[in-house]
CSV table of C-alpha atoms and ligand atoms in Angstrom, one decimal:
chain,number,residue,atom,x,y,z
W,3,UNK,CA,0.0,0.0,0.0
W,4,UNK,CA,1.5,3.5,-1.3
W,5,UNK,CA,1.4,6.2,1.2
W,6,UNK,CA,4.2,8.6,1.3
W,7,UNK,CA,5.1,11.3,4.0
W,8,UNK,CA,5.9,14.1,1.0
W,9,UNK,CA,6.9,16.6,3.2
W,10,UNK,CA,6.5,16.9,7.3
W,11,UNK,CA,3.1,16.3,7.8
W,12,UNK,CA,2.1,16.4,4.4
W,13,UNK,CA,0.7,12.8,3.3
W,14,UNK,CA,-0.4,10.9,0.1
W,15,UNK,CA,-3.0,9.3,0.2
W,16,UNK,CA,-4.3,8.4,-3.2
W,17,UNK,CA,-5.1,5.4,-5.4
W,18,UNK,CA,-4.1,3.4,-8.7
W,19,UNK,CA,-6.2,2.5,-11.1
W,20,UNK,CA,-4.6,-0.3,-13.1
W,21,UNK,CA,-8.1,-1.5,-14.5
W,22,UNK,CA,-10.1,1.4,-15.8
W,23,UNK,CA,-9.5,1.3,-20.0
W,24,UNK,CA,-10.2,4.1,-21.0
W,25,UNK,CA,-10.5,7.7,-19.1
W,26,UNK,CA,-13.5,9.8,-19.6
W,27,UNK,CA,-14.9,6.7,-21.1
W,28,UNK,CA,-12.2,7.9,-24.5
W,29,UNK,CA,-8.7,8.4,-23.7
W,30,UNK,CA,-6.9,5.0,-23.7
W,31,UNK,CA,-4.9,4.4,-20.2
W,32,UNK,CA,-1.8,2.0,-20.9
W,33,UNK,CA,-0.1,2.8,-18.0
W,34,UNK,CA,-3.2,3.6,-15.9
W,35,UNK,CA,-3.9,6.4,-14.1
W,36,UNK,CA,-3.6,7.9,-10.5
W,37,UNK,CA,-6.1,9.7,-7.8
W,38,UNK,CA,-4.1,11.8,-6.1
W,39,UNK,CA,-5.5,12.5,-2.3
W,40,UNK,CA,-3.6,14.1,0.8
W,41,UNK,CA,-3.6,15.0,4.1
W,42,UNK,CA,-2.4,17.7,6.0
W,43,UNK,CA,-2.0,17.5,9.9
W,44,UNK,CA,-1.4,21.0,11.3
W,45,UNK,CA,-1.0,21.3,15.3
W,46,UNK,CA,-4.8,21.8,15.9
W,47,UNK,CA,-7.1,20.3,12.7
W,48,UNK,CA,-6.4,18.3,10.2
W,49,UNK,CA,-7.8,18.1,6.4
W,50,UNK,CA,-8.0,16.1,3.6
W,51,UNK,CA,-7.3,17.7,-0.1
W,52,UNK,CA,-9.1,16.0,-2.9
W,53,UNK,CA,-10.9,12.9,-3.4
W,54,UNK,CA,-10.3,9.6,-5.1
W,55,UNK,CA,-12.9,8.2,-7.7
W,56,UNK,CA,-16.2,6.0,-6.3
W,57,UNK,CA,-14.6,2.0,-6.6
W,58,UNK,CA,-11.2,4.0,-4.8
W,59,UNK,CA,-13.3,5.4,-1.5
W,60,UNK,CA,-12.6,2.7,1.0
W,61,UNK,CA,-8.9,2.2,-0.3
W,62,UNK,CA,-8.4,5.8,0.5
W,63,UNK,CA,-10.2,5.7,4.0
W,64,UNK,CA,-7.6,2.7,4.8
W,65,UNK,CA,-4.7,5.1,3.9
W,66,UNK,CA,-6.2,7.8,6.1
W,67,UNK,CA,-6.1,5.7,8.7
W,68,UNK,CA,-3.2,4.1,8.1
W,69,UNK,CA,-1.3,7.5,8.4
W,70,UNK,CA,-2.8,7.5,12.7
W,71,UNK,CA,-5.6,5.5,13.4
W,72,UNK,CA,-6.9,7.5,16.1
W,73,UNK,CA,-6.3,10.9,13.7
W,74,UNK,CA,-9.3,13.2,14.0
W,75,UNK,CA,-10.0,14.7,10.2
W,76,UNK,CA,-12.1,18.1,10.4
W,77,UNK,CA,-11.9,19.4,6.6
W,78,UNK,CA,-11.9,18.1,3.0
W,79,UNK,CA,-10.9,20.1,0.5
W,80,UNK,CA,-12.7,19.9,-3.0
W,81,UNK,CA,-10.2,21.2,-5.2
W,82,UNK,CA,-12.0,20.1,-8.3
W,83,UNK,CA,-15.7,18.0,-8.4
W,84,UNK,CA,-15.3,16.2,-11.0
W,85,UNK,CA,-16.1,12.4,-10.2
W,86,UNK,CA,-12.6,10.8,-10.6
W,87,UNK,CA,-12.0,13.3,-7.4
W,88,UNK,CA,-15.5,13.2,-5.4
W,89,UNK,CA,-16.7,9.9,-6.2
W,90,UNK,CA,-15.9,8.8,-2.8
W,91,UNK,CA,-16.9,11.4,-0.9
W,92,UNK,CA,-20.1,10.0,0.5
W,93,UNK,CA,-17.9,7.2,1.7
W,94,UNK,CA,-15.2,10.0,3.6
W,95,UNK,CA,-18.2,11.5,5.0
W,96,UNK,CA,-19.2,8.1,6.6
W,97,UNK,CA,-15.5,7.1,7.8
W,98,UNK,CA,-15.1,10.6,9.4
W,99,UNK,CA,-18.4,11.8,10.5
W,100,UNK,CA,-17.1,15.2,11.5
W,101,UNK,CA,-15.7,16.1,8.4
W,102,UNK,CA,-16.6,19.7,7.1
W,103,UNK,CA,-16.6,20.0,3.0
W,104,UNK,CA,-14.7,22.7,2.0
W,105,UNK,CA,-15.4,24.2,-1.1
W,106,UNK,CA,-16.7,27.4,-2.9
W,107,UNK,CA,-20.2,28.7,-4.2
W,108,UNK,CA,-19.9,26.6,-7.4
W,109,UNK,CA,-18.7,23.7,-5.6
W,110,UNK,CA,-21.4,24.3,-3.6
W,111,UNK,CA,-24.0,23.8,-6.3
W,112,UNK,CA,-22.2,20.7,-7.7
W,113,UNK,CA,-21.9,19.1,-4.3
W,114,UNK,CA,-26.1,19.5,-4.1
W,115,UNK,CA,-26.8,18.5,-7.6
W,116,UNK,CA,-24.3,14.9,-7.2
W,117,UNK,CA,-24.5,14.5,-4.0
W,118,UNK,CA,-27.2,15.7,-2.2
W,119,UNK,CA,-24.8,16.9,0.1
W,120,UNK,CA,-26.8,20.9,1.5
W,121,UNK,CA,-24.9,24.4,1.2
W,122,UNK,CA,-25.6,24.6,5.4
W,123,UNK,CA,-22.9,21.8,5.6
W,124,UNK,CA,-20.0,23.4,3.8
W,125,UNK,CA,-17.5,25.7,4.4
W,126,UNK,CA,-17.8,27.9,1.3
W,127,UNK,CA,-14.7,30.0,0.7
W,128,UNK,CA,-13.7,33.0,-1.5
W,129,UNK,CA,-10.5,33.6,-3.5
W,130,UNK,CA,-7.4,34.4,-1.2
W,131,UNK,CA,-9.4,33.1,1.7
W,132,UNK,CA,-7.1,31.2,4.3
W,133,UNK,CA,-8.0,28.5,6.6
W,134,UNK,CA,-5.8,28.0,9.7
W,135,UNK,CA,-5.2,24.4,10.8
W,136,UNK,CA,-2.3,25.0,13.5
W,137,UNK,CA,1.0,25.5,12.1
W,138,UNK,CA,-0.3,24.5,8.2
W,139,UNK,CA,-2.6,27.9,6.7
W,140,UNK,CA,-4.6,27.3,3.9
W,141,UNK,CA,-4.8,29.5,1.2
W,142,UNK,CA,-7.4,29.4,-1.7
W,143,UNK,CA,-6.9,30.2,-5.1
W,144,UNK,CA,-9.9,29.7,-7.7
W,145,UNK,CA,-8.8,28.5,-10.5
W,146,UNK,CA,-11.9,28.7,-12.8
W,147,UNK,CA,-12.0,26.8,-16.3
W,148,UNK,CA,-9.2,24.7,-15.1
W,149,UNK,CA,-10.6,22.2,-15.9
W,150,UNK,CA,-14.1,23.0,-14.8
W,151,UNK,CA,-16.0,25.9,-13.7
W,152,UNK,CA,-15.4,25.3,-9.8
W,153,UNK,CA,-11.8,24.4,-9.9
W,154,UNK,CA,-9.5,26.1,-7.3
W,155,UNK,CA,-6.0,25.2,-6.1
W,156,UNK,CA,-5.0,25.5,-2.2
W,157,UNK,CA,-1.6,26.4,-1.5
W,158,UNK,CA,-0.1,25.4,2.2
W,159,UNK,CA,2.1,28.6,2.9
W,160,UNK,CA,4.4,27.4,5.6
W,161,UNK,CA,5.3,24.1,3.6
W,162,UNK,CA,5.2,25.8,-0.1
W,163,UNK,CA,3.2,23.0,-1.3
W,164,UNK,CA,0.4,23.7,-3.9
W,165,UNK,CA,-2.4,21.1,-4.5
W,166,UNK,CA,-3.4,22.1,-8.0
W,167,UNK,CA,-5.9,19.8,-9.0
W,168,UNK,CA,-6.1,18.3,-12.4
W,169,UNK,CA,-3.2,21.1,-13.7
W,170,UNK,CA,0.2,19.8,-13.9
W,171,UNK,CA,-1.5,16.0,-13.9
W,172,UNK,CA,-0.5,13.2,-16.0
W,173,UNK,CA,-2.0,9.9,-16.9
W,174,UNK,CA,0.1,6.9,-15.8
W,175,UNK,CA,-0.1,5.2,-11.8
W,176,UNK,CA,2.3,5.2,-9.8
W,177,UNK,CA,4.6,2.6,-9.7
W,178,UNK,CA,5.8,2.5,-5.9
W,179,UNK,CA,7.6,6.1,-6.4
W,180,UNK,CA,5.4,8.8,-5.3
W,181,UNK,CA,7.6,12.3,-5.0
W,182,UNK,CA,9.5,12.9,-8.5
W,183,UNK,CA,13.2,12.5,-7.0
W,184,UNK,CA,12.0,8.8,-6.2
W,185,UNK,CA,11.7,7.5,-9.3
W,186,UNK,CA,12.3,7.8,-12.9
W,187,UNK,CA,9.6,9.9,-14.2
W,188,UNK,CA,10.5,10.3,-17.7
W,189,UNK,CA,7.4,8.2,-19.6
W,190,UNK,CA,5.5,10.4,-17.8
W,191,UNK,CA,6.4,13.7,-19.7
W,192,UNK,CA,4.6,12.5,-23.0
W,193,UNK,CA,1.9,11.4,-20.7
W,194,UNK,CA,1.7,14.9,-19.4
W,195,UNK,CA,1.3,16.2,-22.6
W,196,UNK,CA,-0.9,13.6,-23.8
W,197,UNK,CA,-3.5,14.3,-20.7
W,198,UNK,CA,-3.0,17.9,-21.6
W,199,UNK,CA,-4.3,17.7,-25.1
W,200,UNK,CA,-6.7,15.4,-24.3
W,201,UNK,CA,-8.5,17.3,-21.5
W,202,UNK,CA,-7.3,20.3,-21.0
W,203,UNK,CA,-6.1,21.4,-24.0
W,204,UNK,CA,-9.7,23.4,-24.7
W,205,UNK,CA,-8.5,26.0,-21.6
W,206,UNK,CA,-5.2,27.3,-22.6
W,207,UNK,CA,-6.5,31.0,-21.2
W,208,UNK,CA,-7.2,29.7,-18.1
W,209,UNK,CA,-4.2,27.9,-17.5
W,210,UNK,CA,-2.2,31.3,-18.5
W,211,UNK,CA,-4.3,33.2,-15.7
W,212,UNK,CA,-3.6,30.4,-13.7
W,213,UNK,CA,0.4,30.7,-14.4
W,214,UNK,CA,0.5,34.4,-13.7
W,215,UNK,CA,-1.0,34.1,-10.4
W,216,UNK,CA,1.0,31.4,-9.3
W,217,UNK,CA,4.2,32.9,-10.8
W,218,UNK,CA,5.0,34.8,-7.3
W,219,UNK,CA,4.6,31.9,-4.6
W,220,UNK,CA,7.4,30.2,-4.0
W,221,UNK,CA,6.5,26.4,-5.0
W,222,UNK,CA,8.5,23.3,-3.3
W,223,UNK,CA,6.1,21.0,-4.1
W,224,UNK,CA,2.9,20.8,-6.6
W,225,UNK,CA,0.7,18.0,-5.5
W,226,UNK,CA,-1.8,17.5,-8.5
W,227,UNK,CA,-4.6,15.4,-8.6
W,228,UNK,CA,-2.8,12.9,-11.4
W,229,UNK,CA,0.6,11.3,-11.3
W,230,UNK,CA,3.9,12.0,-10.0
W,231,UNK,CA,4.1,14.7,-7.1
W,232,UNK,CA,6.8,17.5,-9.0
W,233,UNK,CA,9.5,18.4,-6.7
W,234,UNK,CA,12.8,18.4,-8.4
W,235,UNK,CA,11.1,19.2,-11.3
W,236,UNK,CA,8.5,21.9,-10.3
W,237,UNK,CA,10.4,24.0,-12.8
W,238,UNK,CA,10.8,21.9,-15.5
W,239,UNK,CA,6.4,21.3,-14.9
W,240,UNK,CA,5.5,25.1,-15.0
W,241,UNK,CA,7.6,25.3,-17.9
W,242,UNK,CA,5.5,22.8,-20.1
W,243,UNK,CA,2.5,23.8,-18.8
W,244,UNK,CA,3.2,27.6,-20.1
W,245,UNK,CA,4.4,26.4,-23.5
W,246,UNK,CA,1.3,24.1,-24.2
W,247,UNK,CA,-1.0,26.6,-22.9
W,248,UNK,CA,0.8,28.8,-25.5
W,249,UNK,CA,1.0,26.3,-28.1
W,250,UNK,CA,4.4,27.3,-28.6
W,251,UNK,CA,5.2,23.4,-30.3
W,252,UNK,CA,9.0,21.8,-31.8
W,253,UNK,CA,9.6,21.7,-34.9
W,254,UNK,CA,8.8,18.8,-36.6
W,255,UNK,CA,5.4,17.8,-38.5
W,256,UNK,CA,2.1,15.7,-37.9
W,257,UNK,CA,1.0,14.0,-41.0
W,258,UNK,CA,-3.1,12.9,-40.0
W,259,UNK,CA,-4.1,10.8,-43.0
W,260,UNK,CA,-7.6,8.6,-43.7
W,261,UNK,CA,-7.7,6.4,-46.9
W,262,UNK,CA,-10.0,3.4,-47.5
W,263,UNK,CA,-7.7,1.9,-50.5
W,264,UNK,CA,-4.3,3.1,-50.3
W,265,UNK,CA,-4.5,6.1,-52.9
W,266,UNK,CA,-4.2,9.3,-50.5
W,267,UNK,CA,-2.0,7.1,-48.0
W,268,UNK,CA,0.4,6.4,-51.4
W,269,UNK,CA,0.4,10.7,-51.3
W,270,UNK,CA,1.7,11.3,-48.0
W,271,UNK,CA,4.2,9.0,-48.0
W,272,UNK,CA,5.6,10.9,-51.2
W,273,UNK,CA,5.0,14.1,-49.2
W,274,UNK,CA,6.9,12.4,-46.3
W,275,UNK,CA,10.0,11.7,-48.4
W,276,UNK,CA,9.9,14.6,-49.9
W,277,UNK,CA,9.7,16.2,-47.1
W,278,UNK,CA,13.0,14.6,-45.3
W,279,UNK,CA,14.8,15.5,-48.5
W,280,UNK,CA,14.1,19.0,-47.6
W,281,UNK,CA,15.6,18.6,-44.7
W,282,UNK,CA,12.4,18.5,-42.3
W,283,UNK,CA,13.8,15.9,-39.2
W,284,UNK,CA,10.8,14.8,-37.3
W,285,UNK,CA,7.5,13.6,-38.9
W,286,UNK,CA,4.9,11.9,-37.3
W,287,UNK,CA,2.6,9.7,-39.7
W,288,UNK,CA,-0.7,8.7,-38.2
W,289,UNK,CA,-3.4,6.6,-39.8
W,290,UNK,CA,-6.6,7.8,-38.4
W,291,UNK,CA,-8.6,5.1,-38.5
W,292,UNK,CA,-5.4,3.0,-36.6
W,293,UNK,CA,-4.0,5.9,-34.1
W,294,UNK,CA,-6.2,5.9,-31.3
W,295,UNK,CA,-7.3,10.3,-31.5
W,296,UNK,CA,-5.5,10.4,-28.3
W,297,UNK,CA,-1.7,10.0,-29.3
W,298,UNK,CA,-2.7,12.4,-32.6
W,299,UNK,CA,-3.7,15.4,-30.4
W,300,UNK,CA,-0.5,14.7,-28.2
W,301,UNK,CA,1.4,15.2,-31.1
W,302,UNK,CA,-0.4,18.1,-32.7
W,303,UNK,CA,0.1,19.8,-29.0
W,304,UNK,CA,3.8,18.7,-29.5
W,305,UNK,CA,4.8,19.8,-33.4
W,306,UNK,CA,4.4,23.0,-35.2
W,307,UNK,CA,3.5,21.6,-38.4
W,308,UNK,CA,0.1,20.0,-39.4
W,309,UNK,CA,-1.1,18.3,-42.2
W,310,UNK,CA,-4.0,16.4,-43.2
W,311,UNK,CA,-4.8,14.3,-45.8
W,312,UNK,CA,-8.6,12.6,-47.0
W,313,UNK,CA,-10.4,11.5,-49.5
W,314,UNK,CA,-13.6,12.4,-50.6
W,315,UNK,CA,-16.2,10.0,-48.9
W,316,UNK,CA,-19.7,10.7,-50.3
W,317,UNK,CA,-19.4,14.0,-50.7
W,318,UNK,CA,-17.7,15.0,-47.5
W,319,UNK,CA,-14.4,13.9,-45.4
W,320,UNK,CA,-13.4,10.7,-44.6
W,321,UNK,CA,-15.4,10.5,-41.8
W,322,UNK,CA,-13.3,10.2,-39.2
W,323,UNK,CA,-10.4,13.0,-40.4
W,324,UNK,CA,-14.1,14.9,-40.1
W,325,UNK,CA,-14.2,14.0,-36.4
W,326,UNK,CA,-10.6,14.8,-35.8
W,327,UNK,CA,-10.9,17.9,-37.1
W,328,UNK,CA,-13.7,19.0,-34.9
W,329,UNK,CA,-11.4,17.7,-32.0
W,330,UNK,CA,-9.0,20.7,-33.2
W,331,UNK,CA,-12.0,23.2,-33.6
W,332,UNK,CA,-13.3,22.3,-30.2
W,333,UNK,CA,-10.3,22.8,-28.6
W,334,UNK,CA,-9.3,26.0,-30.8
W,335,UNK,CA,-6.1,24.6,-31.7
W,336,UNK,CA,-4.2,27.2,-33.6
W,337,UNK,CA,0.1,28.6,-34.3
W,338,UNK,CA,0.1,25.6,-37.2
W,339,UNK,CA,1.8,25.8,-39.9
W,340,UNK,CA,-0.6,23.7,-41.8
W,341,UNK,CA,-1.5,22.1,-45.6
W,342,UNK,CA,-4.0,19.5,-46.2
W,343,UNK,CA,-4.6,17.2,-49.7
W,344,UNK,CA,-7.4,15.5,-50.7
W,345,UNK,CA,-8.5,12.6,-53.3
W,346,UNK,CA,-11.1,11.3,-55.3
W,347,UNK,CA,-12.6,9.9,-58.1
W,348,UNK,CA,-15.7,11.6,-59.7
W,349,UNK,CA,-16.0,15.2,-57.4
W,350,UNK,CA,-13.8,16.2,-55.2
W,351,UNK,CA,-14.2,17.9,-51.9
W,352,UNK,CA,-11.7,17.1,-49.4
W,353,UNK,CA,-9.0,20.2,-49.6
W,354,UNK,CA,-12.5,22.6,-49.4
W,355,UNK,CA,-14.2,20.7,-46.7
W,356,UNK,CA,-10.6,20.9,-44.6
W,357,UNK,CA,-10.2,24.4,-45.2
W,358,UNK,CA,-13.7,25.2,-44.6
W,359,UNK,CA,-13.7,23.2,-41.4
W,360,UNK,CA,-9.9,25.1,-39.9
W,361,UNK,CA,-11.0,28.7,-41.3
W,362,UNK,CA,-11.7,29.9,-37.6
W,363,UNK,CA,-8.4,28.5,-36.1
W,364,UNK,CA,-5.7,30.7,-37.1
W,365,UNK,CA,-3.2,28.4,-38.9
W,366,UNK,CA,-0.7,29.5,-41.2
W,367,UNK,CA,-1.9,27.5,-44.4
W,368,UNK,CA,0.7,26.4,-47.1
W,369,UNK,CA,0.3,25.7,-50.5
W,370,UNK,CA,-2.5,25.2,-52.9
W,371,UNK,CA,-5.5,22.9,-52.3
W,372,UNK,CA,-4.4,19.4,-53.6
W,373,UNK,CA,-6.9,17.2,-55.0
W,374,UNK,CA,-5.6,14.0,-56.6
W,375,UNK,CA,-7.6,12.6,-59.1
W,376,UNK,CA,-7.9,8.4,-58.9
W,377,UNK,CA,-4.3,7.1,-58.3
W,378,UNK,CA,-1.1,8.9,-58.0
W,379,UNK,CA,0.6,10.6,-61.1
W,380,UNK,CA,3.7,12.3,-62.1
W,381,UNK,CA,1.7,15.4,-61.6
W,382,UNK,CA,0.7,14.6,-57.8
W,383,UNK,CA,4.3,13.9,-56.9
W,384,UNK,CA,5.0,16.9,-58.5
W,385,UNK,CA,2.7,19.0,-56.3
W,386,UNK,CA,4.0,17.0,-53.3
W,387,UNK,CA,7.6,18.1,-54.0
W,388,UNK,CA,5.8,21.8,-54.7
W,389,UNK,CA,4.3,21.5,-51.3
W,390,UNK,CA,7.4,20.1,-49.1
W,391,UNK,CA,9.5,22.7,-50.1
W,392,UNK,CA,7.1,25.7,-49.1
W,393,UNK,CA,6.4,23.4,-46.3
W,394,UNK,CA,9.7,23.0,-44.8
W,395,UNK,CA,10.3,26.8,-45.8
W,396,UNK,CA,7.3,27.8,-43.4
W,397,UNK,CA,8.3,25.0,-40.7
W,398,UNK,CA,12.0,27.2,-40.5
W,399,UNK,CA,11.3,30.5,-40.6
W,400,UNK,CA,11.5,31.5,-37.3
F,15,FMN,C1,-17.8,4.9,-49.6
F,15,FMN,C2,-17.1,5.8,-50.6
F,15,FMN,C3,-17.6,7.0,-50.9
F,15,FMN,C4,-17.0,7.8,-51.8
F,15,FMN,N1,-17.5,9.0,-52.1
F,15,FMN,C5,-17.0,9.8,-53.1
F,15,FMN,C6,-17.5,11.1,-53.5
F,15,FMN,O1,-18.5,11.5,-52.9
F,15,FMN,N2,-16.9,11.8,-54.5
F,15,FMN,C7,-15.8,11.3,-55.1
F,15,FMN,O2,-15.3,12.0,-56.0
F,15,FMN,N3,-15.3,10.1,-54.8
F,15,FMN,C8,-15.8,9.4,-53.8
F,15,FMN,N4,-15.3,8.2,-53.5
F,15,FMN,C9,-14.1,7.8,-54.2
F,15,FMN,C10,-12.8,8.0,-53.3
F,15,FMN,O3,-12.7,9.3,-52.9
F,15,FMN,C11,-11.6,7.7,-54.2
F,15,FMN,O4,-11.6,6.3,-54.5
F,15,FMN,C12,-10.3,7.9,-53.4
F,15,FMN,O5,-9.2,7.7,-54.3
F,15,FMN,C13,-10.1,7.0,-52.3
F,15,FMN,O6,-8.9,7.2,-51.7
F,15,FMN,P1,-8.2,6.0,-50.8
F,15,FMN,O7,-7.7,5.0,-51.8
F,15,FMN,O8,-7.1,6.8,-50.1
F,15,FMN,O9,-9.2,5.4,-50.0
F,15,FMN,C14,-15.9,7.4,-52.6
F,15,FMN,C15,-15.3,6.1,-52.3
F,15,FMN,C16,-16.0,5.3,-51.3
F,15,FMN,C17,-15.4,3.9,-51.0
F,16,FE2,FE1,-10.9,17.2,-14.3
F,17,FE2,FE1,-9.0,14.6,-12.8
């Protein structure tokens, strides 16, 4: 059983989830994923920040105890409601009979609405609100948008730890290392960025308000509500946070291709090559209807270039390039240098539908609409070549 003593009086307390397939009911977990909970024990009161998810409750409760037996727990902080964090709240409530919820006025509402749990029994703070538990002070920083409406982070002054909810979280369990020094954390980092595109990726503006407020605490320790606790790497964490919340990406390029028969797949792989010859170093290829959506958006987060690639499929996009495409509209994915190519046999409408479908994000498109007719030609390879070149031109510049 993993609990940790993170810093003096500063427990973990959460859960692995080994078994769950897929998060959010969509994003694959190969690693699985963590429910971070902790607990605080100042001199006179004690709290509990964050939940774990419902099936987790009673392992948590065991933990909790674990840490004193006899340990009196007067607060639980709701950082964030969503269920991977509340779900076994009703279960907490039972264990520790005296606990007060603390939360704020939209917490409130989700706490009614879920739960059934009434406004008279929580502790509804403000932002910059403190809560004084003997040695430990809680402060209260709302957070909103990040990643719901009622998100806040708490930051423990004394200790310099900051329990910041699903921000700076990352898909993967832990494996018997809890704090960052205490382990080798490295397949986390794609996984941070893969959880960021997935789920976060839609609040970029939030997580920049977010960055600027924190920017003047001094941060030892940033205990989020998904993998590793960052400590030797607190840095390193605020820094990829504020360049995917910027989209500032490396450069390298996506390729996102659908084809039913081989033709458009036979043009990217021209554009590929002739994109390498132009000196372009790190290209992604992804099959759509074989790349789960998930691993696509964690590299579209991660590269500056885009392209995409369809055929026509009765009168539209290949339907699924259609559905990954309103994954990048939904969350307003823009800074690409971008290009997309289309195929056919009798009307084409790819290139259109794609450009039709971006026109709101603010990419930098490349090149002319490409729409091959039947199977490749002399003249496709030709525009490929065309293409690469402005391509890896754009992919340079600055
Ligand atoms: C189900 C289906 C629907 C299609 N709809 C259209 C269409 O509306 N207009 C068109 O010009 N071609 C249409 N095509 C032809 C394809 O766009 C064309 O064969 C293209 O080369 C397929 O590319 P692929 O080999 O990469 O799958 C359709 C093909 C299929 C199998
Ligand atoms: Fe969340
Ligand atoms: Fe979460």
């Amino acid at each position: 059983m993993i609990t940790a003593e993170i810093t003096k009086d500063v427990f973990y307390v959460g859960t692995n989830d080994r078994t769950t397939t897929r998060f959010e009911g969509i994003w694959p977990l190969p690693y699985g994923v963590s429910y971070n909970s902790y607990v605080v024990k100042g001199e006179s009161k004690t709290a509990i920040i964050d939940g774990v998810e419902l099936s987790h409750a009673f392992e948590q409760i065991a933990k909790i105890k674990h840490i004193d037996d006899a340990m009196k727990v007067d607060y639980l902080v709701i950082n964030h409601m969503e269920p991977d964090h509340t779900g076994g709240i009703v279960a907490l409530l039972h264990a520790f009979p005296n606990l007060k919820i603390v939360g704020n006025a939209k917490t409130a509402d989700m706490l009614k609405g879920y739960y059934g749990i009434d406004k008279e029994d929580i502790i509804t703070i403000a932002d910059g609100d403190t809560i004084d538990l003997g040695g430990m002070t809680l402060k209260f920083f709302l957070t909103p948008m990040l990643h719901w409406p009622e998100t806040m982070m708490t930051y423990v002054e004394e200790k310099k730890v900051l329990f910041s909810g699903d921000a700076f979280g990352c898909f993967g369990a832990l494996n018997g290392g809890v704090v960052d020094n205490e382990f080798d954390v490295s397949y986390h980092f794609p996984e941070m960025t893969r959880y960021y595109s997935n789920i976060v990726g839609k609040y970029g503006a939030p997580v920049q308000k977010a960055l600027s407020r924190l920017g003047s605490l001094p941060i030892e320790y940033i205990c989020s509500t998904h993998g590793p606790v960052w400590h030797e790497k607190v840095a390193e964490v605020i820094s990829i946070y504020d360049r995917l919340s910027r989209e500032e990406c490396e450069n390298g390029v996506v390729i996102v291709y659908g084809s039913m028969y081989g033709n458009t797949a036979q043009m990217v792989e021209t554009l590929a090559r002739q994109l390498t010859l132009e000196g372009v170093r790190k290209i992604c290829i992804h099959d759509v209807s074989y790349s789960d959506e998930s691993y696509i958006l964690r590299d579209v987060y991660t590269y500056k270039g885009l392209i995409v690639a369809s055929p026509t499929y009765n009168g539209n996009l290949f339907p699924k390039i259609d559905s990954f495409l309103k994954s990048l509209v939904l969350r307003g994915v823009s800074k690409k240098v971008f290009a997309r190519l289309g195929s056919y046999t009798w009307a084409g409408v790819s290139s259109k539908t794609i450009d039709t479908m971006v026109e709101k994000l603010k990419f930098e498109t490349i090149g002319q609409q490409i729409e091959m007719k039947q199977g490749i030609s002399s003249c496709t390879i030709e525009q490929c070549r065309n293409l690469a070149k402005e391509f890896a031109e754009a992919l340079n510049r600055e």
